[in-house]
XYZ file of C-alpha atoms in Angstrom:
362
model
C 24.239 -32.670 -54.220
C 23.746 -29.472 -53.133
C 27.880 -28.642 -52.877
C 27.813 -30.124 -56.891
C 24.926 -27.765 -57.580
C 27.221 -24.721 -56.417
C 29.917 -25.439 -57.734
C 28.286 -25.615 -61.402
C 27.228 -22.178 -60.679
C 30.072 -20.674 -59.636
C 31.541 -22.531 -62.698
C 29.332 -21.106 -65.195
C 29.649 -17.573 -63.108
C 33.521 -17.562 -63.893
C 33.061 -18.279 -68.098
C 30.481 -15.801 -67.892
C 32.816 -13.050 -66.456
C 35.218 -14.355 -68.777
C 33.192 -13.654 -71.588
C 32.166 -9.903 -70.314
C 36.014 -9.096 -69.691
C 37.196 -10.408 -73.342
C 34.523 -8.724 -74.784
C 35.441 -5.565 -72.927
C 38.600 -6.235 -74.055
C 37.869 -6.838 -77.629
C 36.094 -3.701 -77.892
C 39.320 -1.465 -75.881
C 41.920 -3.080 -78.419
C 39.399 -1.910 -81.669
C 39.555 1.600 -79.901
C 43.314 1.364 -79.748
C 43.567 0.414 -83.088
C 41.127 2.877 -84.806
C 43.088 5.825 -82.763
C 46.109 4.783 -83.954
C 44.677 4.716 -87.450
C 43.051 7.903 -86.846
C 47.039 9.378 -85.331
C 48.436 7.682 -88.096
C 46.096 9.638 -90.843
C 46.672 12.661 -88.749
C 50.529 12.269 -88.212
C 50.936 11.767 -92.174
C 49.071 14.450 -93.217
C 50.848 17.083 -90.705
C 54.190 16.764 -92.411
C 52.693 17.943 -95.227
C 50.776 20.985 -93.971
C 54.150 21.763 -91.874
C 56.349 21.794 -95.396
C 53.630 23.274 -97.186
C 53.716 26.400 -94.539
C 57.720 26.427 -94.192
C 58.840 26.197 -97.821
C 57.085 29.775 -98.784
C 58.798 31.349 -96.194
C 62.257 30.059 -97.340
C 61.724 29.993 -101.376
C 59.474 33.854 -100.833
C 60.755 35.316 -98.238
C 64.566 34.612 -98.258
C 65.529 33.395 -101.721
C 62.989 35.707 -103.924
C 64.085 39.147 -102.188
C 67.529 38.673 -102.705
C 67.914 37.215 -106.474
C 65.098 38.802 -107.819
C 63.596 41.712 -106.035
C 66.924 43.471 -104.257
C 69.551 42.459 -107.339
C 66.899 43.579 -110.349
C 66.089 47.038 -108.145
C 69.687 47.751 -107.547
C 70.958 46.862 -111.181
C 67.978 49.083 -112.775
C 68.601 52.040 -110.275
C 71.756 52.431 -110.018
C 73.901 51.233 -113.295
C 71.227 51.856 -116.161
C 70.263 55.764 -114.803
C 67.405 57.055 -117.701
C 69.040 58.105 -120.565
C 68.211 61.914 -120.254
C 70.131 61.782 -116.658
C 73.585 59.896 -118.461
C 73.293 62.679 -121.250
C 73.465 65.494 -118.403
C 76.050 63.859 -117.339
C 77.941 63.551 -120.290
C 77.513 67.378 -121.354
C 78.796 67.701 -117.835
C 82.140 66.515 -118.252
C 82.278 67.798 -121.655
C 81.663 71.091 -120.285
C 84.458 71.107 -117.814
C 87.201 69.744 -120.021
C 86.553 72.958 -122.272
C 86.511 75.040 -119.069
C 90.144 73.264 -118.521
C 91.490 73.673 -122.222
C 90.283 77.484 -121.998
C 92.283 77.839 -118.588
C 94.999 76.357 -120.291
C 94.638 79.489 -122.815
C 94.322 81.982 -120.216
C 90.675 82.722 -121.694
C 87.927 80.022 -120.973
C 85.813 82.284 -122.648
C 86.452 82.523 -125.668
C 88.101 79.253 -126.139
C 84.851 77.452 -124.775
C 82.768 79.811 -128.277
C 84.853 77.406 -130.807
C 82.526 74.539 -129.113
C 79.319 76.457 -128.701
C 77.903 76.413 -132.115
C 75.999 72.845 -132.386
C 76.744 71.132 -135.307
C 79.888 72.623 -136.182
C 83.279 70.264 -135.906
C 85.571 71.532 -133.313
C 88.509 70.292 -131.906
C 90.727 70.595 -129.401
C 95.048 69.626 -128.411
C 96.644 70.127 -125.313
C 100.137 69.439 -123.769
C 99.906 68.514 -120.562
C 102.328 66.730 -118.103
C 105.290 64.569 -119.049
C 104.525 65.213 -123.086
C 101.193 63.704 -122.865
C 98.814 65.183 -124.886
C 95.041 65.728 -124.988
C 92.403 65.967 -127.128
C 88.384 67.356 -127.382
C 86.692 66.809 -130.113
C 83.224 67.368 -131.885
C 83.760 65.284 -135.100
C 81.009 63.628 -137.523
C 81.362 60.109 -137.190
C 83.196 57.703 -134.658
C 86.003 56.746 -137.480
C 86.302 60.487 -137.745
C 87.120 60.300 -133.517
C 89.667 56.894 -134.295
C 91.484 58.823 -136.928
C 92.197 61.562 -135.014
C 93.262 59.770 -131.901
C 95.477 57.537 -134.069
C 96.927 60.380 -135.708
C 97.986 62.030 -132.071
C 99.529 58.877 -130.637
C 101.422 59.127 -134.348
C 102.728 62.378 -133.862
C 103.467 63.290 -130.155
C 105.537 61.948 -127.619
C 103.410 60.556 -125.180
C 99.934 59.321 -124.619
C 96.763 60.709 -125.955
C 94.006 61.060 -123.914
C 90.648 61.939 -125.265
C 87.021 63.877 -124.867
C 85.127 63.098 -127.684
C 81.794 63.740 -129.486
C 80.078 62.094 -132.195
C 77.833 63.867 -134.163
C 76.015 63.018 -137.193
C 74.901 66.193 -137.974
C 78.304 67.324 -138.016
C 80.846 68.012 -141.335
C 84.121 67.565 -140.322
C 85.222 66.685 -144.136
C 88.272 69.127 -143.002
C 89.634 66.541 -140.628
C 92.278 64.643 -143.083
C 94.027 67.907 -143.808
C 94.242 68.634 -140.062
C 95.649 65.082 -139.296
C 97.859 65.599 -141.761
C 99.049 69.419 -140.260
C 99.811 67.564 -137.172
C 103.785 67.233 -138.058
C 103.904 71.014 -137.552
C 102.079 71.216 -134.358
C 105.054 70.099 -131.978
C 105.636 73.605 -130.967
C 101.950 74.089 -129.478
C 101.369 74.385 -125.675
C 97.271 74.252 -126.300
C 95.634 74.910 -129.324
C 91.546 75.202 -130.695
C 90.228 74.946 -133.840
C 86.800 75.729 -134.207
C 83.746 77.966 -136.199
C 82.822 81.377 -134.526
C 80.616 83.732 -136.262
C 80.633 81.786 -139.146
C 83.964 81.689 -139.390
C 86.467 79.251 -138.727
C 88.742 80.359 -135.617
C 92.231 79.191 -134.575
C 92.641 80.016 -130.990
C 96.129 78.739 -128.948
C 99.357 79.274 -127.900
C 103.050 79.110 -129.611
C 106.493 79.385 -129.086
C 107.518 81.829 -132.338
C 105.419 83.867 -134.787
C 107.086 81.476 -137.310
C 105.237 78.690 -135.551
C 102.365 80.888 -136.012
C 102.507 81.372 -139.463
C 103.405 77.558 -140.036
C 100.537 75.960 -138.307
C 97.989 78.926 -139.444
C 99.139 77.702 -143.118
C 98.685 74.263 -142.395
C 95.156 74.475 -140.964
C 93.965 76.920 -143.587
C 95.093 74.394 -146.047
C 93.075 71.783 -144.235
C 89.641 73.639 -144.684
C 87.723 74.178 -147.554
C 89.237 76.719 -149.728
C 86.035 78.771 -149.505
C 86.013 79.028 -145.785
C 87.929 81.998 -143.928
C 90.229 81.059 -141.117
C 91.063 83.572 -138.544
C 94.530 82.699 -137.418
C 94.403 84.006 -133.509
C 97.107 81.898 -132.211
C 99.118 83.847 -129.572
C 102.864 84.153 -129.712
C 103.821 83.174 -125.803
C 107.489 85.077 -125.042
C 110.162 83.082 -126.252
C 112.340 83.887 -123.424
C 109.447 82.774 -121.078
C 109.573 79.589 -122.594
C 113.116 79.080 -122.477
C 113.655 80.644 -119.236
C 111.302 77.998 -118.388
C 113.270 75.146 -119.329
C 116.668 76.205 -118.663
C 115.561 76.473 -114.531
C 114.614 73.082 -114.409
C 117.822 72.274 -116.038
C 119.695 74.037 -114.067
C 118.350 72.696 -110.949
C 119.625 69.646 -111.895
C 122.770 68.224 -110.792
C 124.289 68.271 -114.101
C 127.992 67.593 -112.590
C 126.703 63.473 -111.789
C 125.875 63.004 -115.349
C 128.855 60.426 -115.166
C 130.700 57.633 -117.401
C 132.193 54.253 -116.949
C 136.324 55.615 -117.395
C 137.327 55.868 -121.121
C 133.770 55.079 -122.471
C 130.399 56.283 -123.388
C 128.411 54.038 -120.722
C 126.443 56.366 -118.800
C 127.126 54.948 -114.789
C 123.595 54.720 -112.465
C 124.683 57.647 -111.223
C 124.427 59.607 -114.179
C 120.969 57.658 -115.191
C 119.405 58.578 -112.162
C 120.404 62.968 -113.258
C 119.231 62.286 -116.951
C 115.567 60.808 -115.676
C 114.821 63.917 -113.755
C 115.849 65.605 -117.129
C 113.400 63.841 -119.259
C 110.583 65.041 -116.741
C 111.919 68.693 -117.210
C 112.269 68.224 -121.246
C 108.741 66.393 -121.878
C 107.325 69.401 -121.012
C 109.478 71.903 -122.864
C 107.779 73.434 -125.687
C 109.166 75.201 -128.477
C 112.857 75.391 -127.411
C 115.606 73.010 -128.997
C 117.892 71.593 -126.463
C 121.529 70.734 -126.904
C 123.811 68.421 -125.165
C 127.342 69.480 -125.300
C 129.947 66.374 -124.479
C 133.442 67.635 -123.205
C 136.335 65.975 -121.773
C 139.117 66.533 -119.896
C 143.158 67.036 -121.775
C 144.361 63.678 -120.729
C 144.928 61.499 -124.297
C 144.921 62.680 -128.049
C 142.852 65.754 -128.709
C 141.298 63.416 -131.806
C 140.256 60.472 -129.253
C 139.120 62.989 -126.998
C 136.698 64.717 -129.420
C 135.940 61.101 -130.791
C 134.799 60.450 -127.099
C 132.917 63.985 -126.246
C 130.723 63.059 -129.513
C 129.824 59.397 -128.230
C 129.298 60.522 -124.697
C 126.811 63.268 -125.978
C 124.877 61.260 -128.426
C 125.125 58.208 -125.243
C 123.052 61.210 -123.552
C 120.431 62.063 -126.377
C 119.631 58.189 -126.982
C 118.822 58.168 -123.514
C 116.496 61.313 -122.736
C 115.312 59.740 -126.306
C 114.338 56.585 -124.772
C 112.641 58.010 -121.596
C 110.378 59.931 -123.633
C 111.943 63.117 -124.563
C 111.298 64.048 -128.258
C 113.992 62.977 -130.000
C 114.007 66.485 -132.921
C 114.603 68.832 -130.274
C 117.941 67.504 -129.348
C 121.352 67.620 -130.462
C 124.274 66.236 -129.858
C 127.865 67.872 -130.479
C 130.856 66.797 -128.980
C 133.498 69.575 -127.846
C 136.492 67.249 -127.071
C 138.895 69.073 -124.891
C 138.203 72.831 -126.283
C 136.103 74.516 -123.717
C 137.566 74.170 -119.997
C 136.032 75.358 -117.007
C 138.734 74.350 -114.413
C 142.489 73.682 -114.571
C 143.309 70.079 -116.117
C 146.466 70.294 -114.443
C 144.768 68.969 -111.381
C 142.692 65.759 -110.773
C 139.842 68.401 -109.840
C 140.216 70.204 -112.467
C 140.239 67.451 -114.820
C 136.905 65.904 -113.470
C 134.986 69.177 -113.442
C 136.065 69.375 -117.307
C 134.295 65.876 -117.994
C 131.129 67.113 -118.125
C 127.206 67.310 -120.258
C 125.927 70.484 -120.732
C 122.444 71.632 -121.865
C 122.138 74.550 -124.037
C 118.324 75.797 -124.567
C 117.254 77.677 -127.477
C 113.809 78.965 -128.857
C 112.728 77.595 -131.829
């Protein structure tokens, strides 16, 4: 009895301590669960403070600065300067292409007063390297400027550059007579056209005082009939000029201007002489070249001529084509009428095939 009394107690002992440790347990598995909860909550919402504190510094940081802040700064700075600053530098360059015409001239002085009145038309022609020529202007009106530098490309050998000014304020109704005087201007090394003192000034250089007269006329005409032009053009030493010429010829070697046997076909040989010739005769101003074809006695004296003739104008179509102007050339063919050497021997005979260049002032 007593044993059965025990073990009741013990029994009920055991569910009891049962009880306490599921309870205990209970209550550890809600604590588990509401931290989780509570991680969970916490775990979700730190993603979205960590994106919300990275993305500035990628979008401000790194992507603003450099499509917006660096690009705008630099394009503003540097490319679009204020427009006072591009002006200065404008009248800059202006400035020191009249300092180079009036070196051209000898006096940068005075050729630099035909553009220092404002509001008067000026202009400005130069021959420079190769046959190119260039031109400074002070015109009224941007088709005033086209005209003009259509007019130059018309009229010279060579490319036109330009420096040129647009200015409403500015009467250039004389420039369609001076497009039209262009023709006659193929003998100038620089030239200026331009109002000083009131008065309309010709300033330049030329190869003749017939050249003088001729262009003079042909501005004068251009003006208004009421308007005086002083005609100060400068008459540069026609044996200067040709003197000038004739040594770059001459330091040529003339003696490899060659042909194919029996023909006018200039060989490589010869092409190679006649290119360094068209650098020497872009440049030449107010001379008139000739090319002399002669041959050697071998064959009819007729065929012979027939052949001198051909070979010379072979020579003209090709300084021609390299850039020489064609007006100051001509070609006569001598045949076998002017020997150097004996044609009684093969030496002889080739030193009589020859091209020579006779320069003569205008």
């Amino acid at each position: 009895m007593t044993i059965e009394v025990a073990d009741r107690r013990r029994r009920r002992g055991g569910v009891l301590l049962v009880l306490i440790l599921a309870v205990i347990a209970a209550w550890l598995v809600y604590l588990w669960l509401d931290g989780i909860g509570g991680g969970a909550d916490v775990d979700a919402d730190a993603p979205t403070s960590t994106t919300v504190a990275t993305q500035p510094s990628t979008t401000t940081t790194t992507v603003a600065p450099m499509t917006t802040t660096t690009t705008v700064a630099a394009t503003t700075t540097t490319t679009a300067p204020p427009e006072t600053e591009l002006d200065a530098a404008i009248a800059e360059i202006r400035s020191m292409e009249i300092e180079r015409f009036g070196t051209r001239f000898g006096e940068p002085d005075r050729f630099a007063a035909l553009f220092a009145t404002p509001g008067e038309p000026a202009l400005g022609l130069s021959r420079i390297d190769n046959g190119n020529v260039l031109l400074l202007a002070r015109l009224a009106a941007q088709g005033d400027l086209d005209r003009l530098g259509a007019s130059c490309r018309d009229s010279f050998v060579g490319e036109c550059g330009s420096a040129f000014e647009a200015n409403a304020e500015t009467d250039a109704s004389w420039l369609d007579g001076v497009l039209a005087s262009f023709g006659e201007l193929g003998d100038v090394r620089v030239l200026g056209i331009g109002v000083v003192g009131g008065e309309y000034t010709l300033l330049g250089q030329v190869a003749s005082e017939g050249a003088k007269e001729r262009i003079g006329s042909a501005v004068a005409g251009a003006i208004a009939p009421d308007l005086t032009l002083v005609n100060d053009l400068e008459v540069v030493d026609e044996g200067v000029i040709t003197d000038a010429t004739e040594r770059g010829l001459e330091d040529l070697d003339l003696a490899g201007i060659t042909f194919e046997s029996g023909s006018a076909d200039i060989t490589a040989e010869g092409q190679a002489i006649l290119d360094e010739a068209v650098s020497v005769l872009t440049n030449a101003i107010g001379v008139t070249v000739e090319v002399g074809g002669h041959t050697d006695s071998a064959g009819g004296a007729a065929s012979n001529q027939r052949l001198s003739q051909a070979r010379a104008e072979a020579v003209v179509a090709y300084l021609a084509d390299g850039g020489v102007d064609e007006t100051i050339l001509t070609a006569v063919g001598y045949g076998e009428q002017q020997p150097i050497a004996d044609n009684a021997t093969p030496e002889g005979r080739e030193q009589n095939r020859r091209i020579e260049f006779t320069v003569s002032a205008k």
